[in-house]
């Protein structure tokens, strides 16, 4: 019996890895341009970290974490998201004291959810966090950065920015009371999840997908009416930067986000091109988290991009540039006992032409079968080294994708020949 992978945990196959590399490289370039630096931290952390950071009554902590006791009996969890570990690492390494930090990270996250399109149990995020900046300009910077990224990846036409403000913790607490008082009157009409959330996490009821619940919410008190002047101003200033930069957005008063740690700004970039799982990127401000995890109070704002969904969207829109492939450019054919000279020639070519991809035939075989493999490799040319070529210090260059006669080229001028014929 073959052993299968875990449901919801996918392999990334070679035919698809070029697009991942393209997206990751584009992101890394863009983040560097905004002066964000990469941070790496473990995939495994103490379960308490996520309980405290994400919140005990969130879906993630209540039912989605992969947790286990290690050999010492310590309770550990695979990270379901990156912010908690990032903040933990920053506090532990003294990165936040009297400093600002603009950071990013990438890697796998783990959540035991029901696997479906755009929802996996191991998925990948690129996360971005900025510390020590109270905003609202830094909040806006993150939105400009992502807007630019979508333009760069050619998917901006399919994404809509939704933003909202959750206000301060105090403002939210007052609102929470008003919301609970209102919904209590309709308790029996709420769906089961929402009934439970009424006492644990009532704000989450706002983003219930249940149409009846949504109907009830039409006349519910609005969070916006509970915001104080400062919160309102913070939000308006972000909107002003976006207006100025020509980034369009929709204010969505029902947007509350699933995690406990947000305050003030929350946002999502959503698409209608992927069906139900349409949020590609989500984030917001979380000014209280650093202190909650034992650091000195420190402003923070961040976002996470779901890479599987982002790449699905690129595929869906046909936005992957033609240059994104892993095809080799040249295939080196060596007939007879010439293989070690072929290896040497390939090494010389790689030194002289570092951007060109060369596959060397290894393992012998007839001329005909090697040419077949050269063709199958997708290479533009086969470079052939046989006994005759060896004794005359030449090679044959066979064009595999053009109607063009084979040419004999001196080994001494091969680099020049390839440079003029295959600009890369
Ligand atoms: P959703 O509402 O789709 O469940 P979320 O609010 O749980 O998302 P976040 O925790 O904010 O998501 O994570 C940020 C991004 O990571 C999401 O917008 C999405 O693109 C991606 N993401 C989250 N969970 C998954 C998953 N199980 N599989 C694939 N991608 C995911
Ligand atoms: Mg979720």
Tab-separated table of C-alpha atoms and ligand atoms in Angstrom:
chain	number	residue	atom	x	y	z
A	1	UNK	CA	0.000	0.000	0.000
A	2	UNK	CA	1.261	3.432	-0.935
A	3	UNK	CA	1.360	6.026	1.800
A	4	UNK	CA	-0.525	9.159	0.799
A	5	UNK	CA	0.026	12.747	1.880
A	6	UNK	CA	-2.163	14.308	4.567
A	7	UNK	CA	-5.459	15.670	3.237
A	8	UNK	CA	-5.231	19.376	2.553
A	9	UNK	CA	-1.432	19.324	2.401
A	10	UNK	CA	-0.264	19.571	-1.176
A	11	UNK	CA	2.948	18.836	-3.005
A	12	UNK	CA	4.284	21.595	-5.212
A	13	UNK	CA	5.250	19.823	-8.414
A	14	UNK	CA	8.129	20.946	-10.645
A	15	UNK	CA	5.824	22.047	-13.462
A	16	UNK	CA	4.284	24.593	-11.100
A	17	UNK	CA	7.288	25.762	-9.108
A	18	UNK	CA	8.409	28.418	-11.623
A	19	UNK	CA	5.283	30.484	-10.996
A	20	UNK	CA	5.844	30.287	-7.241
A	21	UNK	CA	9.415	31.451	-7.697
A	22	UNK	CA	8.192	34.284	-9.908
A	23	UNK	CA	5.613	35.449	-7.362
A	24	UNK	CA	8.000	35.118	-4.432
A	25	UNK	CA	10.764	36.969	-6.279
A	26	UNK	CA	8.372	39.774	-7.281
A	27	UNK	CA	7.207	40.113	-3.689
A	28	UNK	CA	10.737	40.100	-2.304
A	29	UNK	CA	11.793	42.778	-4.806
A	30	UNK	CA	8.793	44.953	-4.020
A	31	UNK	CA	9.246	44.635	-0.252
A	32	UNK	CA	12.920	45.553	-0.561
A	33	UNK	CA	11.900	48.626	-2.567
A	34	UNK	CA	9.785	49.746	0.410
A	35	UNK	CA	12.703	48.956	2.762
A	36	UNK	CA	11.150	45.920	4.448
A	37	UNK	CA	13.586	43.248	5.684
A	38	UNK	CA	13.051	39.532	5.961
A	39	UNK	CA	12.757	37.794	9.323
A	40	UNK	CA	12.615	34.005	9.824
A	41	UNK	CA	11.234	32.296	12.890
A	42	UNK	CA	10.205	28.738	13.737
A	43	UNK	CA	7.191	26.913	12.366
A	44	UNK	CA	6.600	25.403	15.794
A	45	UNK	CA	5.879	27.524	18.877
A	46	UNK	CA	4.407	27.029	22.314
A	47	UNK	CA	0.634	26.666	22.082
A	48	UNK	CA	0.247	29.407	24.690
A	49	UNK	CA	1.674	31.942	22.259
A	50	UNK	CA	-1.203	31.443	19.830
A	51	UNK	CA	-3.786	31.183	22.593
A	52	UNK	CA	-2.726	34.539	23.909
A	53	UNK	CA	-2.072	36.300	20.596
A	54	UNK	CA	-4.804	35.003	18.343
A	55	UNK	CA	-7.320	34.643	21.174
A	56	UNK	CA	-8.918	31.697	22.965
A	57	UNK	CA	-12.343	32.151	21.418
A	58	UNK	CA	-11.294	32.426	17.786
A	59	UNK	CA	-11.928	29.681	15.233
A	60	UNK	CA	-8.210	29.190	14.830
A	61	UNK	CA	-7.490	28.429	18.478
A	62	UNK	CA	-10.794	26.723	19.239
A	63	UNK	CA	-10.700	24.184	16.449
A	64	UNK	CA	-8.025	24.661	13.808
A	65	UNK	CA	-4.610	24.245	15.405
A	66	UNK	CA	-2.327	21.254	15.040
A	67	UNK	CA	-1.181	20.839	18.636
A	68	UNK	CA	0.690	18.085	20.422
A	69	UNK	CA	2.824	17.389	23.476
A	70	UNK	CA	6.502	16.925	22.667
A	71	UNK	CA	8.780	14.443	24.439
A	72	UNK	CA	9.211	16.809	27.378
A	73	UNK	CA	5.485	17.210	27.734
A	74	UNK	CA	5.523	20.796	26.419
A	75	UNK	CA	2.355	21.772	24.573
A	76	UNK	CA	3.335	22.932	21.059
A	77	UNK	CA	1.454	24.021	17.935
A	78	UNK	CA	2.295	24.325	14.277
A	79	UNK	CA	1.881	28.004	13.503
A	80	UNK	CA	-1.588	28.812	12.124
A	81	UNK	CA	-0.423	32.333	11.180
A	82	UNK	CA	2.768	34.355	11.317
A	83	UNK	CA	2.115	37.494	13.336
A	84	UNK	CA	2.293	35.820	16.759
A	85	UNK	CA	5.681	34.225	16.064
A	86	UNK	CA	6.997	37.390	14.469
A	87	UNK	CA	6.068	39.505	17.487
A	88	UNK	CA	7.456	36.884	19.867
A	89	UNK	CA	10.768	36.876	17.959
A	90	UNK	CA	10.941	40.685	17.920
A	91	UNK	CA	10.330	40.981	21.671
A	92	UNK	CA	12.734	38.181	22.517
A	93	UNK	CA	15.515	39.687	20.393
A	94	UNK	CA	14.999	43.258	21.505
A	95	UNK	CA	13.988	44.564	18.094
A	96	UNK	CA	11.172	46.766	19.276
A	97	UNK	CA	12.639	48.897	22.026
A	98	UNK	CA	12.811	52.525	20.833
A	99	UNK	CA	13.015	51.339	17.264
A	100	UNK	CA	10.898	50.992	14.217
A	101	UNK	CA	10.904	47.797	12.181
A	102	UNK	CA	9.547	47.000	8.753
A	103	UNK	CA	9.603	43.228	8.384
A	104	UNK	CA	8.352	40.419	6.157
A	105	UNK	CA	8.387	36.648	6.255
A	106	UNK	CA	7.123	33.754	4.226
A	107	UNK	CA	6.425	30.090	4.763
A	108	UNK	CA	3.838	27.432	5.513
A	109	UNK	CA	0.961	27.881	7.975
A	110	UNK	CA	-1.214	25.077	9.335
A	111	UNK	CA	-4.930	25.027	10.071
A	112	UNK	CA	-7.169	22.015	10.471
A	113	UNK	CA	-10.006	23.308	8.294
A	114	UNK	CA	-12.231	21.504	5.819
A	115	UNK	CA	-10.097	21.282	2.657
A	116	UNK	CA	-11.694	22.815	-0.449
A	117	UNK	CA	-10.771	25.158	-3.259
A	118	UNK	CA	-8.591	27.904	-1.790
A	119	UNK	CA	-8.674	26.324	1.661
A	120	UNK	CA	-5.882	23.984	2.658
A	121	UNK	CA	-4.486	22.574	5.863
A	122	UNK	CA	-0.954	23.517	4.950
A	123	UNK	CA	-0.936	26.782	3.039
A	124	UNK	CA	1.605	29.520	2.502
A	125	UNK	CA	1.590	33.170	3.363
A	126	UNK	CA	3.780	36.167	2.863
A	127	UNK	CA	3.371	38.332	5.904
A	128	UNK	CA	4.381	41.960	6.337
A	129	UNK	CA	4.567	43.742	9.707
A	130	UNK	CA	5.555	47.274	10.675
A	131	UNK	CA	6.365	48.091	14.317
A	132	UNK	CA	6.777	51.303	16.245
A	133	UNK	CA	4.768	53.445	13.834
A	134	UNK	CA	1.443	54.752	15.066
A	135	UNK	CA	0.055	55.560	11.633
A	136	UNK	CA	-2.045	56.349	9.747
A	137	UNK	CA	0.654	56.850	7.089
A	138	UNK	CA	2.164	53.423	7.692
A	139	UNK	CA	-1.271	51.776	7.399
A	140	UNK	CA	-1.598	53.548	4.070
A	141	UNK	CA	1.896	52.494	3.019
A	142	UNK	CA	0.937	48.841	3.354
A	143	UNK	CA	-2.092	49.427	1.163
A	144	UNK	CA	-0.058	51.274	-1.467
A	145	UNK	CA	2.522	48.510	-1.394
A	146	UNK	CA	-0.077	45.823	-2.011
A	147	UNK	CA	-1.826	47.897	-4.686
A	148	UNK	CA	1.509	48.230	-6.488
A	149	UNK	CA	2.128	44.537	-6.131
A	150	UNK	CA	-1.159	43.654	-7.823
A	151	UNK	CA	-0.298	46.040	-10.660
A	152	UNK	CA	3.130	44.481	-11.002
A	153	UNK	CA	1.579	40.997	-11.131
A	154	UNK	CA	-1.093	42.182	-13.572
A	155	UNK	CA	-4.046	41.182	-11.434
A	156	UNK	CA	-5.100	44.601	-10.107
A	157	UNK	CA	-8.231	44.658	-12.271
A	158	UNK	CA	-9.587	41.632	-10.387
A	159	UNK	CA	-9.029	42.856	-6.831
A	160	UNK	CA	-11.066	45.166	-4.654
A	161	UNK	CA	-9.809	46.774	-1.473
A	162	UNK	CA	-12.258	46.743	1.434
A	163	UNK	CA	-11.430	48.689	4.572
A	164	UNK	CA	-13.014	49.399	7.906
A	165	UNK	CA	-12.107	50.738	11.319
A	166	UNK	CA	-12.636	48.760	14.509
A	167	UNK	CA	-11.758	51.726	16.720
A	168	UNK	CA	-10.027	51.351	20.061
A	169	UNK	CA	-10.604	48.481	22.476
A	170	UNK	CA	-12.839	50.729	24.608
A	171	UNK	CA	-14.927	51.850	21.663
A	172	UNK	CA	-15.294	48.262	20.585
A	173	UNK	CA	-16.342	47.183	24.078
A	174	UNK	CA	-19.146	49.757	24.107
A	175	UNK	CA	-20.214	48.681	20.656
A	176	UNK	CA	-20.064	45.055	21.677
A	177	UNK	CA	-22.581	45.719	24.448
A	178	UNK	CA	-24.934	47.489	22.071
A	179	UNK	CA	-24.646	44.724	19.488
A	180	UNK	CA	-25.268	41.977	22.034
A	181	UNK	CA	-28.266	43.869	23.452
A	182	UNK	CA	-29.720	44.118	19.948
A	183	UNK	CA	-29.027	40.524	18.900
A	184	UNK	CA	-30.245	39.097	22.205
A	185	UNK	CA	-33.724	40.087	21.076
A	186	UNK	CA	-33.398	37.799	18.053
A	187	UNK	CA	-31.446	35.024	19.699
A	188	UNK	CA	-33.674	32.230	18.414
A	189	UNK	CA	-33.447	33.479	14.832
A	190	UNK	CA	-29.654	33.346	14.765
A	191	UNK	CA	-27.744	30.446	13.239
A	192	UNK	CA	-26.059	28.091	15.647
A	193	UNK	CA	-22.560	29.502	15.203
A	194	UNK	CA	-23.792	33.021	15.797
A	195	UNK	CA	-25.721	31.999	18.923
A	196	UNK	CA	-22.519	30.634	20.361
A	197	UNK	CA	-20.573	33.724	19.332
A	198	UNK	CA	-23.071	35.991	21.034
A	199	UNK	CA	-21.374	35.261	24.331
A	200	UNK	CA	-17.818	34.599	23.098
A	201	UNK	CA	-16.995	36.786	20.103
A	202	UNK	CA	-20.106	38.729	19.038
A	203	UNK	CA	-18.346	40.941	16.489
A	204	UNK	CA	-17.662	37.863	14.407
A	205	UNK	CA	-21.405	37.525	13.878
A	206	UNK	CA	-21.111	40.523	11.562
A	207	UNK	CA	-19.305	38.459	8.944
A	208	UNK	CA	-21.625	35.482	9.204
A	209	UNK	CA	-22.331	34.022	5.768
A	210	UNK	CA	-25.869	33.028	6.812
A	211	UNK	CA	-28.409	35.098	4.799
A	212	UNK	CA	-31.009	35.147	7.613
A	213	UNK	CA	-28.396	36.380	10.071
A	214	UNK	CA	-27.280	38.989	7.557
A	215	UNK	CA	-30.892	40.143	7.277
A	216	UNK	CA	-31.126	40.573	11.056
A	217	UNK	CA	-27.930	42.598	10.996
A	218	UNK	CA	-29.407	45.186	8.635
A	219	UNK	CA	-30.857	47.169	11.535
A	220	UNK	CA	-28.158	46.342	14.064
A	221	UNK	CA	-26.140	49.183	15.586
A	222	UNK	CA	-23.159	50.118	13.397
A	223	UNK	CA	-19.619	50.062	14.759
A	224	UNK	CA	-18.861	53.276	12.913
A	225	UNK	CA	-21.273	55.205	15.154
A	226	UNK	CA	-19.256	54.185	18.203
A	227	UNK	CA	-15.910	55.486	17.019
A	228	UNK	CA	-14.378	58.479	18.763
A	229	UNK	CA	-12.882	61.489	17.002
A	230	UNK	CA	-9.332	60.112	17.029
A	231	UNK	CA	-10.295	56.783	15.515
A	232	UNK	CA	-12.342	58.536	12.863
A	233	UNK	CA	-9.477	60.817	11.992
A	234	UNK	CA	-7.016	57.928	11.752
A	235	UNK	CA	-9.325	56.205	9.318
A	236	UNK	CA	-10.064	59.323	7.271
A	237	UNK	CA	-6.366	60.031	6.852
A	238	UNK	CA	-5.788	56.584	5.399
A	239	UNK	CA	-8.643	57.165	2.988
A	240	UNK	CA	-7.129	60.516	2.028
A	241	UNK	CA	-3.787	58.916	1.134
A	242	UNK	CA	-5.574	56.291	-0.945
A	243	UNK	CA	-7.671	58.933	-2.706
A	244	UNK	CA	-4.568	60.932	-3.428
A	245	UNK	CA	-2.737	57.940	-4.837
A	246	UNK	CA	-5.691	56.908	-6.979
A	247	UNK	CA	-6.157	53.586	-5.161
A	248	UNK	CA	-9.871	52.829	-5.058
A	249	UNK	CA	-11.473	51.123	-2.086
A	250	UNK	CA	-14.810	50.247	-0.569
A	251	UNK	CA	-15.647	50.925	3.062
A	252	UNK	CA	-17.174	47.733	4.405
A	253	UNK	CA	-18.684	48.342	7.882
A	254	UNK	CA	-19.181	44.585	8.366
A	255	UNK	CA	-15.490	43.787	7.975
A	256	UNK	CA	-14.242	42.707	11.405
A	257	UNK	CA	-11.580	40.026	10.726
A	258	UNK	CA	-11.384	36.766	12.624
A	259	UNK	CA	-8.528	37.413	15.004
A	260	UNK	CA	-8.736	39.097	18.377
A	261	UNK	CA	-5.718	41.312	18.092
A	262	UNK	CA	-6.912	43.907	15.615
A	263	UNK	CA	-7.761	47.509	16.471
A	264	UNK	CA	-8.438	50.555	14.291
A	265	UNK	CA	-7.687	49.714	10.674
A	266	UNK	CA	-8.720	46.399	9.117
A	267	UNK	CA	-8.707	45.586	5.430
A	268	UNK	CA	-8.985	42.826	2.875
A	269	UNK	CA	-8.181	42.548	-0.824
A	270	UNK	CA	-10.904	40.399	-2.366
A	271	UNK	CA	-11.654	38.950	-5.766
A	272	UNK	CA	-14.800	37.505	-7.253
A	273	UNK	CA	-12.771	35.365	-9.670
A	274	UNK	CA	-12.106	32.458	-7.317
A	275	UNK	CA	-15.511	31.568	-5.887
A	276	UNK	CA	-16.125	31.495	-2.150
A	277	UNK	CA	-12.509	31.818	-0.987
A	278	UNK	CA	-11.945	35.235	-2.473
A	279	UNK	CA	-9.764	36.968	0.121
A	280	UNK	CA	-6.222	37.123	-1.192
A	281	UNK	CA	-4.735	39.426	1.394
A	282	UNK	CA	-5.905	40.558	4.816
A	283	UNK	CA	-4.548	42.656	7.601
A	284	UNK	CA	-4.869	45.533	9.971
A	285	UNK	CA	-3.562	47.368	12.975
A	286	UNK	CA	-2.861	45.511	16.215
A	287	UNK	CA	-1.462	48.030	18.655
A	288	UNK	CA	-2.117	45.989	21.787
A	289	UNK	CA	-0.477	42.717	20.760
A	290	UNK	CA	3.144	43.481	21.626
A	291	UNK	CA	2.195	44.373	25.181
A	292	UNK	CA	-0.110	41.375	25.407
A	293	UNK	CA	2.886	39.162	24.595
A	294	UNK	CA	5.045	40.743	27.266
A	295	UNK	CA	6.761	43.576	25.403
A	296	UNK	CA	6.612	47.305	26.028
A	297	UNK	CA	3.600	48.911	24.309
A	298	UNK	CA	4.392	49.207	20.620
A	299	UNK	CA	2.267	50.193	17.627
A	300	UNK	CA	1.955	47.549	14.964
A	301	UNK	CA	0.243	47.025	11.664
A	302	UNK	CA	0.523	44.139	9.242
A	303	UNK	CA	-0.967	41.949	6.581
A	304	UNK	CA	-0.787	38.440	5.189
A	305	UNK	CA	-1.120	37.335	1.590
A	306	UNK	CA	-2.360	33.803	0.890
A	307	UNK	CA	0.010	32.518	-1.775
A	308	UNK	CA	-2.105	29.603	-3.019
A	309	UNK	CA	-5.042	31.910	-3.642
A	310	UNK	CA	-2.817	34.573	-5.197
A	311	UNK	CA	-1.303	32.052	-7.596
A	312	UNK	CA	-4.716	30.576	-8.396
A	313	UNK	CA	-5.823	34.072	-9.359
A	314	UNK	CA	-2.804	34.568	-11.629
A	315	UNK	CA	-3.601	31.254	-13.319
A	316	UNK	CA	-7.279	32.109	-13.585
A	317	UNK	CA	-6.574	35.480	-15.194
A	318	UNK	CA	-3.807	34.180	-17.457
A	319	UNK	CA	-1.499	36.733	-15.858
A	320	UNK	CA	1.600	34.542	-15.752
A	321	UNK	CA	4.203	36.029	-18.127
A	322	UNK	CA	5.523	33.744	-20.885
A	323	UNK	CA	9.033	34.174	-19.533
A	324	UNK	CA	8.012	32.203	-16.428
A	325	UNK	CA	9.104	28.682	-17.273
A	326	UNK	CA	11.846	26.291	-16.377
A	327	UNK	CA	12.729	25.131	-19.845
A	328	UNK	CA	16.375	24.520	-20.527
A	329	UNK	CA	17.957	26.538	-23.311
A	330	UNK	CA	20.566	24.051	-24.499
A	331	UNK	CA	21.065	20.344	-24.413
A	332	UNK	CA	24.544	18.909	-24.698
A	333	UNK	CA	24.757	15.655	-26.618
A	334	UNK	CA	27.907	13.568	-26.271
A	335	UNK	CA	28.249	10.426	-28.307
A	336	UNK	CA	30.753	7.695	-27.559
A	337	UNK	CA	33.510	8.288	-25.040
A	338	UNK	CA	33.192	12.057	-25.182
A	339	UNK	CA	31.097	12.547	-22.105
A	340	UNK	CA	33.803	13.849	-19.811
A	341	UNK	CA	34.866	16.424	-22.415
A	342	UNK	CA	31.195	17.349	-22.742
A	343	UNK	CA	31.002	17.934	-19.010
A	344	UNK	CA	34.024	20.175	-19.230
A	345	UNK	CA	32.539	22.106	-22.155
A	346	UNK	CA	29.268	22.546	-20.260
A	347	UNK	CA	31.170	23.921	-17.265
A	348	UNK	CA	32.969	26.442	-19.502
A	349	UNK	CA	29.663	27.538	-21.012
A	350	UNK	CA	28.073	27.957	-17.577
A	351	UNK	CA	30.968	30.150	-16.492
A	352	UNK	CA	30.765	32.289	-19.613
A	353	UNK	CA	26.959	32.414	-19.914
A	354	UNK	CA	25.542	32.221	-16.389
A	355	UNK	CA	21.992	33.094	-17.440
A	356	UNK	CA	21.715	30.225	-19.898
A	357	UNK	CA	20.291	26.889	-18.778
A	358	UNK	CA	22.227	23.897	-19.996
A	359	UNK	CA	21.246	20.270	-19.556
A	360	UNK	CA	24.039	17.778	-20.127
A	361	UNK	CA	23.135	14.367	-21.331
A	362	UNK	CA	24.269	11.861	-18.762
A	363	UNK	CA	24.287	8.125	-19.095
A	364	UNK	CA	25.277	7.318	-22.673
A	365	UNK	CA	22.905	6.087	-25.340
A	366	UNK	CA	22.804	6.413	-29.105
A	367	UNK	CA	22.964	9.708	-30.964
A	368	UNK	CA	19.350	9.284	-32.004
A	369	UNK	CA	18.034	8.680	-28.517
A	370	UNK	CA	20.017	11.618	-27.164
A	371	UNK	CA	18.577	13.947	-29.820
A	372	UNK	CA	15.118	12.726	-28.870
A	373	UNK	CA	15.791	13.652	-25.272
A	374	UNK	CA	17.187	17.010	-26.366
A	375	UNK	CA	13.969	17.690	-28.229
A	376	UNK	CA	11.833	16.620	-25.303
A	377	UNK	CA	13.767	18.866	-22.927
A	378	UNK	CA	12.347	21.906	-24.699
A	379	UNK	CA	15.837	23.254	-25.434
A	380	UNK	CA	16.242	25.614	-28.374
A	381	UNK	CA	19.455	23.950	-29.526
A	382	UNK	CA	21.378	20.770	-29.122
A	383	UNK	CA	25.143	21.103	-28.922
A	384	UNK	CA	26.696	17.947	-30.234
A	385	UNK	CA	30.108	16.662	-29.341
A	386	UNK	CA	31.180	13.530	-31.197
A	387	UNK	CA	34.504	11.982	-32.093
A	388	UNK	CA	34.953	14.157	-35.213
A	389	UNK	CA	34.109	17.347	-33.344
A	390	UNK	CA	36.507	16.418	-30.595
A	391	UNK	CA	39.414	15.922	-32.950
A	392	UNK	CA	38.686	19.183	-34.792
A	393	UNK	CA	37.894	21.227	-31.639
A	394	UNK	CA	34.419	22.022	-32.917
A	395	UNK	CA	30.817	21.252	-32.022
A	396	UNK	CA	27.681	20.854	-34.084
A	397	UNK	CA	24.864	23.213	-33.212
A	398	UNK	CA	21.503	21.723	-34.110
A	399	UNK	CA	18.485	24.041	-34.042
A	400	UNK	CA	15.578	22.194	-32.511
A	401	UNK	CA	12.869	24.849	-32.889
A	402	UNK	CA	13.830	26.584	-36.125
A	403	UNK	CA	14.031	25.640	-39.782
A	404	UNK	CA	17.719	26.284	-39.894
A	405	UNK	CA	20.567	24.076	-41.051
A	406	UNK	CA	22.888	22.577	-38.487
A	407	UNK	CA	26.162	24.485	-38.109
A	408	UNK	CA	29.703	23.537	-37.254
A	409	UNK	CA	31.165	25.994	-34.754
A	410	UNK	CA	34.700	26.194	-33.405
A	411	UNK	CA	34.777	25.533	-29.673
A	412	UNK	CA	36.869	28.691	-29.317
A	413	UNK	CA	34.086	30.845	-30.747
A	414	UNK	CA	31.129	28.904	-29.311
A	415	UNK	CA	30.422	31.416	-26.532
A	416	UNK	CA	30.326	34.254	-29.031
A	417	UNK	CA	28.118	32.236	-31.375
A	418	UNK	CA	25.660	31.434	-28.605
A	419	UNK	CA	25.676	34.994	-27.278
A	420	UNK	CA	24.753	36.451	-30.663
A	421	UNK	CA	22.194	33.763	-31.410
A	422	UNK	CA	20.576	33.449	-27.982
A	423	UNK	CA	20.424	36.764	-26.250
A	424	UNK	CA	19.224	36.254	-22.683
B	1	LIG	P1	-10.770	33.169	5.461
B	1	LIG	O1	-11.810	34.182	5.809
B	1	LIG	O2	-10.663	32.932	4.003
B	1	LIG	O3	-10.872	31.931	6.278
B	1	LIG	P2	-8.870	34.179	7.323
B	1	LIG	O4	-9.470	35.430	7.798
B	1	LIG	O5	-8.942	32.962	8.152
B	1	LIG	O6	-9.380	33.844	5.856
B	1	LIG	P3	-6.183	35.144	7.645
B	1	LIG	O7	-5.922	34.428	8.896
B	1	LIG	O8	-6.367	36.594	7.686
B	1	LIG	O9	-7.378	34.443	6.871
B	1	LIG	O10	-5.032	34.804	6.596
B	1	LIG	C1	-4.661	35.690	5.545
B	1	LIG	C2	-4.802	35.043	4.204
B	1	LIG	O11	-4.268	33.737	4.204
B	1	LIG	C3	-6.236	34.833	3.761
B	1	LIG	O12	-6.765	35.989	3.208
B	1	LIG	C4	-6.075	33.749	2.709
B	1	LIG	O13	-5.620	34.295	1.486
B	1	LIG	C5	-4.990	32.905	3.308
B	1	LIG	N1	-5.571	31.744	4.005
B	1	LIG	C6	-6.111	31.688	5.240
B	1	LIG	N2	-6.505	30.448	5.547
B	1	LIG	C7	-6.203	29.675	4.469
B	1	LIG	C8	-6.351	28.286	4.172
B	1	LIG	N3	-6.875	27.430	5.058
B	1	LIG	N4	-5.941	27.842	2.969
B	1	LIG	C9	-5.392	28.693	2.064
B	1	LIG	N5	-5.209	29.997	2.302
B	1	LIG	C10	-5.615	30.496	3.487
B	2	LIG	MG1	-10.248	31.303	8.179
